[in-house]
Short mmCIF file of C-alpha atoms in Angstrom, two decimals:
data_model
loop_
_atom_site.label_atom_id
_atom_site.label_comp_id
_atom_site.label_asym_id
_atom_site.label_seq_id
_atom_site.Cartn_x
_atom_site.Cartn_y
_atom_site.Cartn_z
CA UNK A 1 -67.94 -14.22 -34.37
CA UNK A 2 -68.35 -17.53 -32.49
CA UNK A 3 -64.87 -18.62 -33.48
CA UNK A 4 -63.43 -15.23 -32.45
CA UNK A 5 -65.15 -15.47 -29.07
CA UNK A 6 -63.71 -18.94 -28.49
CA UNK A 7 -60.22 -17.69 -29.44
CA UNK A 8 -60.59 -14.77 -27.02
CA UNK A 9 -61.51 -17.13 -24.18
CA UNK A 10 -58.54 -19.41 -24.96
CA UNK A 11 -56.21 -16.38 -25.00
CA UNK A 12 -57.49 -15.20 -21.60
CA UNK A 13 -57.04 -18.65 -20.08
CA UNK A 14 -53.49 -18.88 -21.43
CA UNK A 15 -52.62 -15.43 -20.05
CA UNK A 16 -53.95 -16.36 -16.62
CA UNK A 17 -51.88 -19.52 -16.68
CA UNK A 18 -48.70 -17.59 -17.48
CA UNK A 19 -49.41 -14.98 -14.78
CA UNK A 20 -49.96 -17.70 -12.16
CA UNK A 21 -46.71 -19.32 -13.18
CA UNK A 22 -44.79 -16.09 -12.37
CA UNK A 23 -46.83 -15.41 -9.25
CA UNK A 24 -45.53 -18.70 -7.85
CA UNK A 25 -41.96 -17.82 -8.89
CA UNK A 26 -39.57 -19.14 -6.26
CA UNK A 27 -36.69 -16.70 -5.71
CA UNK A 28 -34.90 -19.28 -3.63
CA UNK A 29 -34.33 -21.55 -6.62
CA UNK A 30 -32.20 -19.00 -8.41
CA UNK A 31 -30.84 -16.60 -5.82
CA UNK A 32 -30.15 -18.68 -2.73
CA UNK A 33 -27.29 -20.70 -4.16
CA UNK A 34 -24.01 -21.10 -2.29
CA UNK A 35 -21.47 -18.43 -3.38
CA UNK A 36 -18.22 -19.32 -5.08
CA UNK A 37 -15.68 -19.36 -2.24
CA UNK A 38 -12.67 -19.18 -4.54
CA UNK A 39 -13.12 -15.43 -5.00
CA UNK A 40 -14.45 -12.96 -2.42
CA UNK A 41 -17.87 -11.65 -3.40
CA UNK A 42 -18.03 -7.87 -3.44
CA UNK A 43 -21.08 -5.98 -4.55
CA UNK A 44 -20.94 -3.41 -7.29
CA UNK A 45 -23.34 -1.90 -9.77
CA UNK A 46 -22.59 -4.57 -12.36
CA UNK A 47 -23.48 -7.61 -10.26
CA UNK A 48 -27.08 -7.57 -11.43
CA UNK A 49 -26.23 -7.42 -15.11
CA UNK A 50 -26.77 -11.17 -15.35
CA UNK A 51 -30.09 -11.14 -13.45
CA UNK A 52 -32.94 -11.73 -15.94
CA UNK A 53 -35.62 -9.08 -16.21
CA UNK A 54 -38.76 -9.89 -14.29
CA UNK A 55 -41.81 -10.13 -16.58
CA UNK A 56 -43.99 -8.26 -14.07
CA UNK A 57 -43.54 -5.21 -11.81
CA UNK A 58 -41.79 -6.23 -8.58
CA UNK A 59 -42.98 -4.97 -5.22
CA UNK A 60 -41.35 -1.73 -4.06
CA UNK A 61 -41.83 0.59 -1.10
CA UNK A 62 -43.65 3.72 -2.27
CA UNK A 63 -40.92 5.94 -0.78
CA UNK A 64 -38.24 4.23 -2.86
CA UNK A 65 -37.27 3.36 -6.42
CA UNK A 66 -36.84 -0.16 -7.77
CA UNK A 67 -35.44 0.00 -11.31
CA UNK A 68 -36.71 -2.74 -13.65
CA UNK A 69 -33.14 -3.38 -14.80
CA UNK A 70 -32.12 -4.20 -11.19
CA UNK A 71 -35.17 -5.95 -9.70
CA UNK A 72 -33.33 -7.06 -6.56
CA UNK A 73 -32.29 -3.53 -5.51
CA UNK A 74 -34.34 -0.91 -3.68
CA UNK A 75 -33.07 2.68 -3.73
CA UNK A 76 -34.31 4.83 -0.84
CA UNK A 77 -31.32 7.18 -0.59
CA UNK A 78 -31.39 11.01 -0.53
CA UNK A 79 -35.14 11.13 0.22
CA UNK A 80 -35.21 12.85 3.63
CA UNK A 81 -36.61 9.68 5.22
CA UNK A 82 -36.88 9.54 9.00
CA UNK A 83 -37.88 5.88 9.21
CA UNK A 84 -37.01 2.73 7.32
CA UNK A 85 -39.84 1.64 4.98
CA UNK A 86 -41.08 -1.93 4.86
CA UNK A 87 -38.72 -4.03 2.77
CA UNK A 88 -40.17 -6.55 0.26
CA UNK A 89 -38.99 -10.12 0.77
CA UNK A 90 -37.13 -10.42 -2.55
CA UNK A 91 -34.79 -7.41 -2.07
CA UNK A 92 -31.07 -8.19 -1.92
CA UNK A 93 -29.52 -4.71 -1.98
CA UNK A 94 -31.02 -1.92 0.14
CA UNK A 95 -29.77 1.66 -0.16
CA UNK A 96 -30.85 4.04 2.61
CA UNK A 97 -27.87 6.40 2.78
CA UNK A 98 -28.14 10.18 3.15
CA UNK A 99 -31.41 10.38 5.07
CA UNK A 100 -32.45 11.39 8.59
CA UNK A 101 -33.05 7.88 9.94
CA UNK A 102 -32.53 7.63 13.73
CA UNK A 103 -33.56 4.04 14.49
CA UNK A 104 -33.29 0.52 13.04
CA UNK A 105 -36.38 -1.38 14.29
CA UNK A 106 -37.16 -5.02 13.56
CA UNK A 107 -40.49 -4.31 11.86
CA UNK A 108 -39.36 -3.28 8.36
CA UNK A 109 -37.15 -6.39 8.12
CA UNK A 110 -39.87 -8.89 9.12
CA UNK A 111 -40.30 -10.48 5.69
CA UNK A 112 -36.71 -10.09 4.51
CA UNK A 113 -35.04 -13.34 3.50
CA UNK A 114 -32.38 -12.68 0.87
CA UNK A 115 -30.94 -9.30 1.89
CA UNK A 116 -27.18 -9.21 1.19
CA UNK A 117 -26.23 -5.55 1.38
CA UNK A 118 -27.51 -2.64 3.51
CA UNK A 119 -26.22 0.91 3.15
CA UNK A 120 -27.23 3.20 6.04
CA UNK A 121 -24.37 5.70 5.69
CA UNK A 122 -24.98 9.38 6.50
CA UNK A 123 -27.93 9.04 8.86
CA UNK A 124 -28.49 9.82 12.57
CA UNK A 125 -28.59 6.34 14.03
CA UNK A 126 -27.63 5.87 17.70
CA UNK A 127 -26.59 2.52 19.18
CA UNK A 128 -29.52 2.24 21.61
CA UNK A 129 -31.95 2.84 18.73
CA UNK A 130 -30.94 -0.38 16.94
CA UNK A 131 -33.26 -3.22 17.95
CA UNK A 132 -31.32 -6.11 19.46
CA UNK A 133 -30.73 -8.85 16.88
CA UNK A 134 -32.21 -6.95 13.93
CA UNK A 135 -29.10 -7.57 11.82
CA UNK A 136 -28.29 -11.01 13.27
CA UNK A 137 -31.50 -12.42 11.76
CA UNK A 138 -30.35 -11.54 8.24
CA UNK A 139 -28.54 -14.81 7.55
CA UNK A 140 -27.45 -13.83 4.02
CA UNK A 141 -26.11 -10.36 4.85
CA UNK A 142 -22.63 -9.80 3.39
CA UNK A 143 -22.12 -6.02 3.54
CA UNK A 144 -23.25 -3.54 6.18
CA UNK A 145 -22.50 0.18 5.83
CA UNK A 146 -23.06 2.35 8.91
CA UNK A 147 -20.54 5.12 8.33
CA UNK A 148 -21.22 8.70 9.44
CA UNK A 149 -23.89 8.01 12.04
CA UNK A 150 -23.95 8.58 15.80
CA UNK A 151 -23.08 5.11 17.07
CA UNK A 152 -21.44 5.02 20.50
CA UNK A 153 -20.61 1.32 20.54
CA UNK A 154 -20.02 -1.57 18.17
CA UNK A 155 -23.34 -3.00 16.87
CA UNK A 156 -24.02 -6.45 18.33
CA UNK A 157 -25.00 -9.15 17.51
CA UNK A 158 -24.27 -9.47 13.79
CA UNK A 159 -24.82 -12.37 11.36
CA UNK A 160 -21.97 -14.82 10.79
CA UNK A 161 -22.37 -14.36 7.02
CA UNK A 162 -21.01 -10.78 7.18
CA UNK A 163 -17.88 -10.09 5.10
CA UNK A 164 -17.54 -6.28 5.01
CA UNK A 165 -18.44 -4.00 7.92
CA UNK A 166 -17.95 -0.23 7.65
CA UNK A 167 -18.37 1.80 10.86
CA UNK A 168 -16.16 4.82 10.18
CA UNK A 169 -17.01 8.37 11.27
CA UNK A 170 -19.05 7.47 14.35
CA UNK A 171 -18.51 7.94 18.09
CA UNK A 172 -17.61 4.36 18.97
CA UNK A 173 -15.57 4.16 22.17
CA UNK A 174 -16.63 0.72 23.40
CA UNK A 175 -16.28 -2.84 22.16
CA UNK A 176 -18.08 -5.40 24.30
CA UNK A 177 -16.05 -8.53 25.08
CA UNK A 178 -17.83 -10.72 22.53
CA UNK A 179 -18.70 -8.04 19.97
CA UNK A 180 -16.48 -9.55 17.28
CA UNK A 181 -17.08 -13.19 18.11
CA UNK A 182 -19.06 -15.29 15.67
CA UNK A 183 -17.87 -13.31 12.61
CA UNK A 184 -15.61 -15.85 10.87
CA UNK A 185 -16.15 -14.43 7.37
CA UNK A 186 -15.22 -10.79 7.98
CA UNK A 187 -12.58 -9.71 5.45
CA UNK A 188 -12.85 -5.93 5.81
CA UNK A 189 -13.48 -3.91 8.98
CA UNK A 190 -13.48 -0.12 8.97
CA UNK A 191 -13.36 1.64 12.35
CA UNK A 192 -11.64 4.86 11.27
CA UNK A 193 -12.65 8.19 12.79
CA UNK A 194 -14.02 6.93 16.10
CA UNK A 195 -12.96 7.28 19.76
CA UNK A 196 -11.12 3.99 20.26
CA UNK A 197 -8.18 3.99 22.68
CA UNK A 198 -5.73 1.34 23.91
CA UNK A 199 -7.99 0.15 26.72
CA UNK A 200 -10.65 -0.88 24.20
CA UNK A 201 -8.20 -3.17 22.39
CA UNK A 202 -6.66 -4.81 25.49
CA UNK A 203 -8.99 -7.75 25.09
CA UNK A 204 -7.42 -8.52 21.66
CA UNK A 205 -10.76 -8.29 19.82
CA UNK A 206 -9.30 -8.99 16.36
CA UNK A 207 -7.27 -12.10 17.20
CA UNK A 208 -9.94 -14.63 16.15
CA UNK A 209 -10.86 -12.96 12.86
CA UNK A 210 -8.96 -15.49 10.78
CA UNK A 211 -10.13 -14.16 7.39
CA UNK A 212 -9.62 -10.45 8.10
CA UNK A 213 -7.65 -8.88 5.25
CA UNK A 214 -8.23 -5.15 5.78
CA UNK A 215 -8.38 -3.29 9.09
CA UNK A 216 -8.86 0.48 9.23
CA UNK A 217 -8.17 2.12 12.62
CA UNK A 218 -7.13 5.57 11.42
CA UNK A 219 -8.14 8.73 13.28
CA UNK A 220 -8.65 7.19 16.70
CA UNK A 221 -6.89 7.66 20.07
CA UNK A 222 -4.41 4.78 19.98
CA UNK A 223 -1.00 5.21 21.64
CA UNK A 224 0.30 1.69 21.07
CA UNK A 225 0.10 -0.82 18.24
CA UNK A 226 -3.07 -2.94 18.28
CA UNK A 227 -2.31 -6.34 19.85
CA UNK A 228 -2.64 -9.80 18.32
CA UNK A 229 -3.73 -9.00 14.79
CA UNK A 230 -4.53 -12.05 12.62
CA UNK A 231 -1.89 -13.30 10.18
CA UNK A 232 -4.39 -13.02 7.30
CA UNK A 233 -4.14 -9.20 7.39
CA UNK A 234 -3.05 -7.52 4.12
CA UNK A 235 -3.97 -3.83 4.59
CA UNK A 236 -3.51 -1.97 7.87
CA UNK A 237 -4.43 1.70 8.34
CA UNK A 238 -3.29 3.44 11.54
CA UNK A 239 -2.90 7.06 10.39
CA UNK A 240 -3.69 9.97 12.70
CA UNK A 241 -3.24 8.28 16.04
CA UNK A 242 -0.64 8.93 18.77
CA UNK A 243 1.50 5.82 18.35
CA UNK A 244 5.11 6.48 19.34
CA UNK A 245 6.68 3.02 19.22
CA UNK A 246 6.60 -0.19 17.16
CA UNK A 247 7.78 -3.23 19.15
CA UNK A 248 10.60 -5.18 17.54
CA UNK A 249 9.29 -8.27 15.70
CA UNK A 250 5.75 -6.85 15.80
CA UNK A 251 5.15 -7.52 12.10
CA UNK A 252 6.54 -11.07 12.10
CA UNK A 253 2.99 -12.23 12.76
CA UNK A 254 1.77 -10.40 9.63
CA UNK A 255 3.66 -11.97 6.70
CA UNK A 256 0.86 -11.20 4.22
CA UNK A 257 0.88 -7.43 4.80
CA UNK A 258 0.79 -5.52 1.49
CA UNK A 259 0.13 -1.94 2.63
CA UNK A 260 0.86 -0.20 5.93
CA UNK A 261 -0.14 3.38 6.65
CA UNK A 262 1.10 5.04 9.83
CA UNK A 263 1.42 8.69 8.84
CA UNK A 264 0.57 11.44 11.36
CA UNK A 265 1.68 9.56 14.47
CA UNK A 266 4.53 10.20 16.97
CA UNK A 267 7.06 7.65 15.73
CA UNK A 268 10.70 8.50 16.50
CA UNK A 269 12.94 5.44 16.51
CA UNK A 270 12.10 2.32 14.54
CA UNK A 271 14.03 -0.94 15.01
CA UNK A 272 16.16 -1.49 11.91
CA UNK A 273 14.45 -4.61 10.50
CA UNK A 274 10.91 -3.79 11.65
CA UNK A 275 9.52 -3.85 8.09
CA UNK A 276 11.24 -7.00 6.86
CA UNK A 277 8.04 -8.24 5.25
CA UNK A 278 8.06 -10.40 2.08
CA UNK A 279 4.94 -8.91 0.45
CA UNK A 280 4.94 -5.25 1.50
CA UNK A 281 4.26 -2.87 -1.43
CA UNK A 282 3.36 0.44 0.22
CA UNK A 283 4.79 1.94 3.42
CA UNK A 284 3.60 5.36 4.56
CA UNK A 285 5.39 6.87 7.58
CA UNK A 286 5.04 10.53 6.65
CA UNK A 287 4.38 13.24 9.25
CA UNK A 288 6.15 11.57 12.17
CA UNK A 289 9.37 12.41 14.06
CA UNK A 290 11.77 9.93 12.47
CA UNK A 291 15.46 10.83 12.50
CA UNK A 292 16.84 8.05 10.34
CA UNK A 293 15.75 5.51 7.74
CA UNK A 294 15.49 1.73 8.14
CA UNK A 295 15.71 -1.53 6.22
CA UNK A 296 13.61 -1.61 3.04
CA UNK A 297 12.16 -5.02 2.08
CA UNK A 298 12.82 -6.11 -1.49
CA UNK A 299 9.12 -6.17 -2.35
CA UNK A 300 8.47 -2.51 -1.39
CA UNK A 301 7.50 -0.21 -4.29
CA UNK A 302 6.31 3.06 -2.70
CA UNK A 303 7.91 4.69 0.36
CA UNK A 304 6.57 7.86 2.04
CA UNK A 305 8.78 9.48 4.69
CA UNK A 306 7.88 13.16 4.18
CA UNK A 307 7.65 15.65 7.06
CA UNK A 308 10.04 13.93 9.47
CA UNK A 309 13.37 14.98 11.01
CA UNK A 310 15.66 12.99 8.70
CA UNK A 311 18.96 14.76 7.98
CA UNK A 312 20.51 12.13 5.72
CA UNK A 313 19.14 9.12 3.86
CA UNK A 314 21.58 6.35 4.71
CA UNK A 315 21.36 3.92 1.80
CA UNK A 316 23.41 1.29 3.63
CA UNK A 317 20.72 1.05 6.30
CA UNK A 318 18.03 0.77 3.66
CA UNK A 319 19.91 -1.75 1.54
CA UNK A 320 22.73 -3.56 3.38
CA UNK A 321 23.43 -5.90 0.42
CA UNK A 322 22.81 -6.21 -3.31
CA UNK A 323 21.48 -9.40 -4.86
CA UNK A 324 21.42 -9.27 -8.70
CA UNK A 325 19.09 -12.27 -8.76
CA UNK A 326 16.61 -10.70 -6.33
CA UNK A 327 16.57 -6.95 -6.87
CA UNK A 328 14.72 -4.38 -4.79
CA UNK A 329 11.46 -3.25 -6.37
CA UNK A 330 11.37 0.29 -4.94
CA UNK A 331 10.21 2.80 -7.59
CA UNK A 332 9.13 5.91 -5.64
CA UNK A 333 10.32 7.82 -2.55
CA UNK A 334 8.70 10.91 -1.12
CA UNK A 335 11.09 12.71 1.22
CA UNK A 336 10.09 16.39 1.26
CA UNK A 337 9.80 18.47 4.47
CA UNK A 338 12.71 16.74 6.19
CA UNK A 339 16.12 18.24 7.05
CA UNK A 340 18.06 17.00 4.03
CA UNK A 341 20.91 19.13 2.72
CA UNK A 342 22.15 16.73 0.03
CA UNK A 343 20.36 14.28 -2.28
CA UNK A 344 20.46 10.56 -1.74
CA UNK A 345 23.76 8.81 -2.56
CA UNK A 346 24.15 7.47 -6.11
CA UNK A 347 24.76 4.06 -4.53
CA UNK A 348 20.97 3.94 -4.13
CA UNK A 349 20.58 3.37 -7.84
CA UNK A 350 22.57 0.16 -7.61
CA UNK A 351 20.52 -0.99 -4.64
CA UNK A 352 17.23 0.15 -6.13
CA UNK A 353 17.60 -0.29 -9.91
CA UNK A 354 13.89 0.28 -10.52
CA UNK A 355 13.75 3.68 -8.81
CA UNK A 356 12.00 6.20 -11.03
CA UNK A 357 11.15 9.16 -8.80
CA UNK A 358 12.54 10.73 -5.62
CA UNK A 359 10.62 13.78 -4.52
CA UNK A 360 12.66 16.11 -2.32
CA UNK A 361 10.44 19.19 -2.57
CA UNK A 362 11.17 21.76 0.15
CA UNK A 363 13.30 20.87 3.17
CA UNK A 364 12.99 22.23 6.74
CA UNK A 365 16.70 22.70 7.38
CA UNK A 366 16.20 26.00 9.19
CA UNK A 367 13.45 26.56 11.71
CA UNK A 368 12.43 29.86 10.17
CA UNK A 369 12.37 29.02 6.49
CA UNK A 370 12.29 26.09 4.11
CA UNK A 371 14.96 25.44 1.47
CA UNK A 372 15.16 23.43 -1.71
CA UNK A 373 17.85 21.03 -2.86
CA UNK A 374 19.47 21.70 -6.21
CA UNK A 375 17.18 19.10 -7.74
CA UNK A 376 13.75 19.11 -6.00
CA UNK A 377 12.67 16.08 -8.02
CA UNK A 378 14.87 13.28 -9.27
CA UNK A 379 13.44 11.31 -12.15
CA UNK A 380 15.36 8.53 -13.82
CA UNK A 381 15.33 8.38 -17.61
CA UNK A 382 13.18 5.51 -18.75
CA UNK A 383 14.33 2.71 -20.99
CA UNK A 384 12.52 2.50 -24.37
CA UNK A 385 10.35 -0.30 -23.02
CA UNK A 386 9.46 1.65 -19.87
CA UNK A 387 8.77 4.77 -21.91
CA UNK A 388 6.40 2.89 -24.17
CA UNK A 389 4.59 1.48 -21.15
CA UNK A 390 4.34 4.96 -19.61
CA UNK A 391 2.90 6.34 -22.83
CA UNK A 392 0.33 3.57 -22.89
CA UNK A 393 -0.71 4.53 -19.37
CA UNK A 394 -0.91 8.25 -20.32
CA UNK A 395 1.67 9.20 -17.70
CA UNK A 396 3.02 12.75 -17.87
CA UNK A 397 6.10 13.99 -16.08
CA UNK A 398 6.44 17.62 -17.20
CA UNK A 399 5.19 19.57 -14.16
CA UNK A 400 6.12 18.33 -10.71
CA UNK A 401 4.42 20.02 -7.76
CA UNK A 402 3.67 19.01 -4.21
CA UNK A 403 0.03 18.62 -5.24
CA UNK A 404 1.09 16.08 -7.85
CA UNK A 405 2.74 14.04 -5.17
CA UNK A 406 -0.20 14.35 -2.80
CA UNK A 407 -2.23 12.77 -5.59
CA UNK A 408 0.37 10.07 -6.08
CA UNK A 409 0.07 9.23 -2.39
CA UNK A 410 -3.30 7.70 -3.26
CA UNK A 411 -1.55 4.64 -4.62
CA UNK A 412 -4.15 2.84 -2.58
CA UNK A 413 -7.52 4.32 -1.77
CA UNK A 414 -7.41 6.07 1.65
CA UNK A 415 -9.54 3.23 3.00
CA UNK A 416 -7.80 0.65 0.80
CA UNK A 417 -11.13 -0.11 -0.90
#
């Protein structure tokens, strides 16, 4: 029995030693390293797969859930919360969406050191209920989601570490002069579905955002193109505004643009070479008042010009010359709800050898009724190699409807995310 008692004492001492070792665990050693700047860091549910399991229960607010498999995340969403609970110091991802939170006070963030992502979407937060500097103190914050709240102005100040800021579906009508200063790392800014007009952008608030790649300004009150956008921009969303004119040479400052969405505006006449961009893949100008087509850059793959006033698709304007060594990459055109009476000229298939689908759908030739061309959908026969690739991708082409083409419009996510 004496030997067993001694062994029990030794075991207890060893256990205490191990527990103390973990109690003094320094999160900074492992989780405060500099990120790899070669690739943008975007959070997703798999980012914690490499995080080792903690050998003891981590601290968690009683209103929330902290799964053992993801010890750096705290889930407080969909819990009818009216206030933000106190946040443990080790938390890196905080999910508070779909609650009834009205204010963002400093208190709950007092001990926070490593927080990198906050999701406050779908709450009732007003601008004056956000404590001044509450976000600016979070020096490691990379993503901030504040969509679908009741913000009247741009939150300020914000930490310079921020990379993605989502403020869509609010009531923002004001941008203070220095609201976007000190944000050198922003790559994605979403301001869709707010009350921004031209006067708000007169101060050229985006001009110094040298790393901005995606800007969403859809569903606002803009009547002119936003001034002085940074040359780093790759995705620009301006749908559902009241823009009627694109200045000639406007896009020369945006050589990296990949996708441009300007559907549901008031565009009528577009300078011929407006979209002469070397990297443009998607161009959406549907639901405007265009009367004729324009030059198509060789890189473009998807073109949307539905619901305009186009009576004929002039291929010569779209493709003034053919270069066998540098062919046009256009594969898809959507041209329904225009005023076309004949299909596109067969010359188009020399200019655009990769074209696979032209969707004519119904045309608005007469004011009182819509008509269909003889062939509502043109689809080029695929080569054996293309057919094999299509089969691998499970593509089906048997039933063509307008709904099919609405779905195909989502070549990029509506918010390009």
